[in-house]
């Protein structure tokens, strides 16, 4: 209880704010942790930064994204007419010849939005890049905290809609994986190292997508009695198993999608030929 003349916590610690207000105990030390709490956010920030740099380069490269029969997941579906000059076979030319930028930019907004608004990635980049907070029991340096109640962070609430888009994207990448069972002459019944790369990637993409917290709520939320909805309860249980590994799947699928793209890049740029199993 203050008398009105005593300094508040914020005044006692003028360089701090946020959680250092109100009823928090007046502890002079910034935090009491003695472990290497900074390691996890530092590694997270480095990993995310590496992916951002790589994906930005590839998205704007506008080349080496198709090596028969594989199309890079960064460029699929290829919706611009200009894709036809680089990808054999039909494209859905929803965007005509007027689209002069990289076709990847048309489609990447959906998987990017899905990951940017993901509950796990939010925690990861809030901690890694904004130190908000940097770790458990370590006060954040910001003066104010408004959570996700104002623009632009209030847009995080549209995550569920990005989940719907992510389902469509995963379906398209599944189609691409089926097409990967052709050879370079488009004959069916073949398999190469690229097919394997695409298979691993699509399994991880689906596992990450279905482990989404929004997915878990969609299949099992807003029910009063699971006993009256046994099918939804079963589905909720399955999604729960994946959901418990959401962080792991977030990183594994991020790595696999980058590797699948890089594999196509290596083939398309002529670094080596796709080893064929049969
Ligand atoms: Fe991570 Fe939905 S919460 S993808």
Tab-separated table of C-alpha atoms and ligand atoms in Angstrom:
chain	number	residue	atom	x	y	z
A	1	UNK	CA	0.000	0.000	0.000
A	2	UNK	CA	1.397	3.429	-0.902
A	3	UNK	CA	0.878	6.724	0.891
A	4	UNK	CA	0.806	8.744	-2.304
A	5	UNK	CA	4.252	10.223	-1.606
A	6	UNK	CA	6.262	7.014	-1.852
A	7	UNK	CA	7.850	6.208	-5.228
A	8	UNK	CA	6.066	3.585	-7.262
A	9	UNK	CA	7.885	0.529	-8.584
A	10	UNK	CA	8.257	2.224	-11.939
A	11	UNK	CA	9.791	5.315	-10.362
A	12	UNK	CA	12.158	3.137	-8.288
A	13	UNK	CA	13.324	1.439	-11.471
A	14	UNK	CA	13.091	4.174	-14.105
A	15	UNK	CA	14.744	2.042	-16.772
A	16	UNK	CA	12.142	-0.665	-16.424
A	17	UNK	CA	8.443	-0.861	-16.976
A	18	UNK	CA	5.854	-3.329	-18.132
A	19	UNK	CA	5.688	-6.039	-15.518
A	20	UNK	CA	7.674	-3.890	-13.064
A	21	UNK	CA	4.577	-2.033	-12.056
A	22	UNK	CA	1.679	-2.431	-9.698
A	23	UNK	CA	1.915	-5.212	-7.180
A	24	UNK	CA	5.121	-6.865	-8.352
A	25	UNK	CA	7.622	-7.439	-5.554
A	26	UNK	CA	10.245	-4.685	-5.428
A	27	UNK	CA	13.287	-6.694	-6.480
A	28	UNK	CA	16.243	-4.633	-7.611
A	29	UNK	CA	17.795	-7.336	-9.803
A	30	UNK	CA	16.440	-7.470	-13.371
A	31	UNK	CA	15.735	-11.169	-12.783
A	32	UNK	CA	16.782	-14.013	-10.514
A	33	UNK	CA	17.565	-16.630	-13.126
A	34	UNK	CA	21.098	-18.043	-13.060
A	35	UNK	CA	20.835	-20.395	-16.054
A	36	UNK	CA	21.563	-19.507	-19.680
A	37	UNK	CA	18.004	-18.301	-20.289
A	38	UNK	CA	19.136	-16.194	-23.250
A	39	UNK	CA	20.267	-19.229	-25.250
A	40	UNK	CA	16.836	-20.435	-26.386
A	41	UNK	CA	15.616	-17.030	-27.676
A	42	UNK	CA	19.004	-16.399	-29.326
A	43	UNK	CA	18.948	-19.752	-31.154
A	44	UNK	CA	15.308	-19.220	-32.086
A	45	UNK	CA	16.012	-15.768	-33.500
A	46	UNK	CA	19.004	-17.067	-35.471
A	47	UNK	CA	16.968	-19.945	-36.937
A	48	UNK	CA	14.046	-17.751	-37.921
A	49	UNK	CA	16.355	-15.122	-39.384
A	50	UNK	CA	18.123	-17.754	-41.493
A	51	UNK	CA	14.788	-18.933	-42.880
A	52	UNK	CA	13.616	-15.380	-43.582
A	53	UNK	CA	16.830	-14.601	-45.491
A	54	UNK	CA	16.700	-17.849	-47.471
A	55	UNK	CA	12.983	-17.694	-48.297
A	56	UNK	CA	13.194	-14.023	-49.302
A	57	UNK	CA	16.049	-14.787	-51.671
A	58	UNK	CA	14.195	-17.739	-53.197
A	59	UNK	CA	10.828	-15.988	-53.408
A	60	UNK	CA	12.295	-13.067	-55.324
A	61	UNK	CA	14.762	-15.145	-57.354
A	62	UNK	CA	12.010	-16.014	-59.860
A	63	UNK	CA	14.084	-18.797	-61.371
A	64	UNK	CA	15.209	-22.411	-60.856
A	65	UNK	CA	11.924	-23.466	-59.275
A	66	UNK	CA	11.061	-26.311	-61.603
A	67	UNK	CA	13.010	-29.436	-62.496
A	68	UNK	CA	10.785	-32.094	-64.066
A	69	UNK	CA	8.814	-33.545	-62.394
A	70	UNK	CA	9.326	-31.405	-59.284
A	71	UNK	CA	8.042	-27.915	-58.622
A	72	UNK	CA	9.329	-26.010	-55.624
A	73	UNK	CA	6.801	-25.718	-52.760
A	74	UNK	CA	7.619	-21.988	-52.676
A	75	UNK	CA	6.164	-21.619	-56.179
A	76	UNK	CA	3.222	-24.001	-56.059
A	77	UNK	CA	0.622	-23.489	-57.378
A	78	UNK	CA	2.254	-21.354	-60.055
A	79	UNK	CA	-0.578	-18.991	-60.925
A	80	UNK	CA	1.012	-16.525	-63.343
A	81	UNK	CA	1.006	-16.995	-67.086
A	82	UNK	CA	4.745	-16.438	-67.154
A	83	UNK	CA	5.166	-19.737	-65.260
A	84	UNK	CA	4.530	-21.628	-68.494
A	85	UNK	CA	7.841	-20.540	-69.894
A	86	UNK	CA	9.584	-22.293	-67.044
A	87	UNK	CA	7.274	-25.126	-66.060
A	88	UNK	CA	6.223	-27.760	-68.562
A	89	UNK	CA	2.581	-28.742	-68.289
A	90	UNK	CA	-0.472	-26.725	-67.470
A	91	UNK	CA	-0.655	-23.975	-64.905
A	92	UNK	CA	-3.773	-22.382	-63.494
A	93	UNK	CA	-3.306	-19.005	-65.144
A	94	UNK	CA	-5.467	-17.059	-62.751
A	95	UNK	CA	-2.944	-14.269	-62.967
A	96	UNK	CA	-2.418	-13.356	-66.597
A	97	UNK	CA	0.537	-11.919	-68.414
A	98	UNK	CA	0.236	-8.614	-66.531
A	99	UNK	CA	1.809	-10.218	-63.467
A	100	UNK	CA	5.485	-9.310	-63.838
A	101	UNK	CA	6.781	-10.190	-60.385
A	102	UNK	CA	7.921	-13.538	-59.089
A	103	UNK	CA	4.985	-16.012	-59.048
A	104	UNK	CA	6.041	-17.092	-55.553
A	105	UNK	CA	4.806	-13.792	-54.152
A	106	UNK	CA	1.230	-14.643	-55.150
A	107	UNK	CA	1.065	-17.792	-53.092
A	108	UNK	CA	3.563	-17.383	-50.261
A	109	UNK	CA	1.325	-14.972	-48.374
A	110	UNK	CA	-0.814	-17.911	-47.232
A	111	UNK	CA	1.797	-20.229	-45.673
A	112	UNK	CA	3.638	-17.153	-44.439
A	113	UNK	CA	0.504	-15.761	-42.800
A	114	UNK	CA	-0.237	-19.165	-41.295
A	115	UNK	CA	3.178	-19.346	-39.667
A	116	UNK	CA	3.351	-15.675	-38.692
A	117	UNK	CA	0.074	-15.922	-36.767
A	118	UNK	CA	0.795	-19.414	-35.370
A	119	UNK	CA	0.628	-19.540	-31.575
A	120	UNK	CA	4.038	-21.162	-31.346
A	121	UNK	CA	5.791	-18.815	-33.787
A	122	UNK	CA	4.257	-15.826	-32.028
A	123	UNK	CA	5.905	-16.923	-28.811
A	124	UNK	CA	9.133	-17.637	-30.694
A	125	UNK	CA	9.508	-14.294	-32.423
A	126	UNK	CA	8.070	-12.223	-29.578
A	127	UNK	CA	10.824	-13.673	-27.414
A	128	UNK	CA	13.573	-13.879	-30.013
A	129	UNK	CA	13.148	-10.511	-31.716
A	130	UNK	CA	11.150	-8.285	-29.377
A	131	UNK	CA	12.223	-9.641	-25.966
A	132	UNK	CA	8.583	-9.516	-24.982
A	133	UNK	CA	9.402	-11.195	-22.678
A	134	UNK	CA	12.808	-12.709	-23.511
A	135	UNK	CA	12.180	-15.719	-21.256
A	136	UNK	CA	10.082	-16.919	-18.344
A	137	UNK	CA	10.669	-14.856	-15.192
A	138	UNK	CA	12.759	-12.293	-17.095
A	139	UNK	CA	11.074	-8.912	-17.261
A	140	UNK	CA	10.607	-7.424	-20.682
A	141	UNK	CA	12.280	-4.066	-21.351
A	142	UNK	CA	9.195	-2.382	-22.785
A	143	UNK	CA	7.398	0.322	-20.856
A	144	UNK	CA	3.917	-0.735	-21.850
A	145	UNK	CA	2.203	-3.947	-22.669
A	146	UNK	CA	-0.993	-3.994	-24.651
A	147	UNK	CA	-0.923	-7.626	-25.639
A	148	UNK	CA	-2.638	-8.368	-28.929
A	149	UNK	CA	-5.511	-5.978	-28.375
A	150	UNK	CA	-4.442	-3.262	-30.814
A	151	UNK	CA	-3.383	-2.905	-34.445
A	152	UNK	CA	-1.307	-4.499	-35.831
A	153	UNK	CA	-1.073	-7.403	-33.374
A	154	UNK	CA	-4.838	-7.732	-33.146
A	155	UNK	CA	-4.585	-9.203	-36.656
A	156	UNK	CA	-3.090	-12.308	-35.032
A	157	UNK	CA	-6.696	-13.278	-34.354
A	158	UNK	CA	-7.247	-14.208	-37.999
A	159	UNK	CA	-5.061	-17.272	-37.539
A	160	UNK	CA	-8.051	-19.591	-37.953
A	161	UNK	CA	-8.632	-18.274	-41.472
A	162	UNK	CA	-5.005	-18.813	-42.380
A	163	UNK	CA	-5.502	-22.366	-41.106
A	164	UNK	CA	-8.242	-22.892	-43.692
A	165	UNK	CA	-5.903	-21.543	-46.400
A	166	UNK	CA	-3.107	-23.779	-45.107
A	167	UNK	CA	-5.336	-26.833	-45.607
A	168	UNK	CA	-5.753	-25.865	-49.273
A	169	UNK	CA	-2.008	-25.262	-49.664
A	170	UNK	CA	-1.232	-28.638	-48.065
A	171	UNK	CA	-3.692	-30.248	-50.513
A	172	UNK	CA	-1.882	-28.650	-53.460
A	173	UNK	CA	1.514	-29.765	-52.152
A	174	UNK	CA	0.069	-33.274	-51.779
A	175	UNK	CA	-0.890	-33.132	-55.462
A	176	UNK	CA	2.669	-32.052	-56.311
A	177	UNK	CA	4.004	-34.999	-54.321
A	178	UNK	CA	1.808	-37.397	-56.299
A	179	UNK	CA	3.166	-35.854	-59.516
A	180	UNK	CA	6.668	-36.501	-58.196
A	181	UNK	CA	6.085	-40.208	-58.882
A	182	UNK	CA	6.774	-39.522	-62.560
A	183	UNK	CA	10.106	-39.322	-64.269
A	184	UNK	CA	11.486	-36.384	-66.200
A	185	UNK	CA	9.471	-37.517	-69.257
A	186	UNK	CA	6.255	-37.520	-67.200
A	187	UNK	CA	5.865	-41.305	-67.217
A	188	UNK	CA	4.273	-42.678	-64.057
A	189	UNK	CA	5.541	-45.277	-61.622
A	190	UNK	CA	8.978	-43.853	-60.939
A	191	UNK	CA	10.703	-42.650	-57.858
A	192	UNK	CA	13.790	-40.564	-57.303
A	193	UNK	CA	15.521	-38.941	-54.387
A	194	UNK	CA	13.379	-35.879	-55.037
A	195	UNK	CA	10.229	-37.985	-54.600
A	196	UNK	CA	11.517	-38.991	-51.175
A	197	UNK	CA	12.309	-35.380	-50.293
A	198	UNK	CA	8.784	-34.362	-51.305
A	199	UNK	CA	7.219	-37.263	-49.370
A	200	UNK	CA	9.003	-36.340	-46.135
A	201	UNK	CA	8.088	-32.713	-46.649
A	202	UNK	CA	4.384	-33.321	-47.220
A	203	UNK	CA	4.114	-35.606	-44.174
A	204	UNK	CA	5.675	-32.900	-42.004
A	205	UNK	CA	3.543	-30.161	-43.595
A	206	UNK	CA	0.347	-32.104	-42.826
A	207	UNK	CA	1.515	-32.999	-39.321
A	208	UNK	CA	2.291	-29.344	-38.574
A	209	UNK	CA	-0.967	-28.110	-40.124
A	210	UNK	CA	-3.132	-30.624	-38.254
A	211	UNK	CA	-1.313	-29.979	-34.980
A	212	UNK	CA	-2.537	-26.364	-35.104
A	213	UNK	CA	-4.350	-25.110	-32.000
A	214	UNK	CA	-7.148	-23.768	-34.199
A	215	UNK	CA	-7.534	-27.210	-35.751
A	216	UNK	CA	-7.812	-28.726	-32.274
A	217	UNK	CA	-10.515	-26.251	-31.378
A	218	UNK	CA	-12.375	-26.800	-34.636
A	219	UNK	CA	-12.549	-30.583	-34.178
A	220	UNK	CA	-13.128	-30.694	-30.421
A	221	UNK	CA	-14.076	-27.242	-29.183
A	222	UNK	CA	-17.426	-25.843	-28.061
A	223	UNK	CA	-18.737	-29.230	-26.944
A	224	UNK	CA	-20.333	-29.815	-23.564
A	225	UNK	CA	-20.183	-33.603	-23.628
A	226	UNK	CA	-17.522	-35.574	-25.474
A	227	UNK	CA	-19.553	-38.700	-24.718
A	228	UNK	CA	-22.221	-37.499	-27.156
A	229	UNK	CA	-19.670	-36.833	-29.909
A	230	UNK	CA	-17.413	-39.921	-30.020
A	231	UNK	CA	-16.117	-39.229	-33.541
A	232	UNK	CA	-15.093	-35.689	-32.710
A	233	UNK	CA	-13.603	-36.893	-29.442
A	234	UNK	CA	-11.493	-39.435	-31.334
A	235	UNK	CA	-10.357	-36.785	-33.844
A	236	UNK	CA	-9.620	-34.336	-30.996
A	237	UNK	CA	-7.488	-37.004	-29.316
A	238	UNK	CA	-5.487	-37.571	-32.496
A	239	UNK	CA	-4.986	-33.851	-33.054
A	240	UNK	CA	-3.999	-33.564	-29.379
A	241	UNK	CA	-1.141	-36.026	-29.895
A	242	UNK	CA	0.184	-33.874	-32.731
A	243	UNK	CA	-0.589	-30.655	-30.879
A	244	UNK	CA	1.671	-31.701	-28.003
A	245	UNK	CA	4.519	-31.709	-30.545
A	246	UNK	CA	3.549	-28.476	-32.266
A	247	UNK	CA	6.867	-26.717	-31.684
A	248	UNK	CA	8.850	-29.678	-32.983
A	249	UNK	CA	6.621	-29.965	-36.053
A	250	UNK	CA	6.830	-26.213	-36.663
A	251	UNK	CA	10.622	-26.412	-36.953
A	252	UNK	CA	10.743	-29.745	-38.764
A	253	UNK	CA	8.283	-28.609	-41.435
A	254	UNK	CA	10.049	-25.245	-41.792
A	255	UNK	CA	13.293	-27.069	-42.436
A	256	UNK	CA	11.734	-29.634	-44.774
A	257	UNK	CA	9.986	-27.052	-46.948
A	258	UNK	CA	13.231	-25.092	-47.299
A	259	UNK	CA	15.131	-28.293	-48.126
A	260	UNK	CA	12.541	-29.336	-50.726
A	261	UNK	CA	12.876	-25.934	-52.387
A	262	UNK	CA	16.671	-26.084	-52.226
A	263	UNK	CA	16.672	-29.560	-53.737
A	264	UNK	CA	14.646	-28.297	-56.708
A	265	UNK	CA	16.998	-25.329	-56.989
A	266	UNK	CA	20.032	-27.632	-57.179
A	267	UNK	CA	18.401	-29.799	-59.857
A	268	UNK	CA	17.103	-26.866	-61.890
A	269	UNK	CA	20.415	-25.022	-61.789
A	270	UNK	CA	22.233	-28.137	-63.022
A	271	UNK	CA	24.314	-28.867	-59.933
A	272	UNK	CA	23.423	-32.585	-60.208
A	273	UNK	CA	20.799	-34.915	-61.676
A	274	UNK	CA	18.064	-36.463	-59.583
A	275	UNK	CA	19.185	-39.977	-58.524
A	276	UNK	CA	16.425	-42.394	-59.621
A	277	UNK	CA	15.528	-45.466	-57.556
A	278	UNK	CA	13.301	-46.998	-60.242
B	1	LIG	FE1	0.565	-23.001	-34.813
B	1	LIG	FE2	-2.033	-22.889	-35.641
B	1	LIG	S1	-1.232	-22.613	-33.684
B	1	LIG	S2	-0.243	-23.368	-36.794
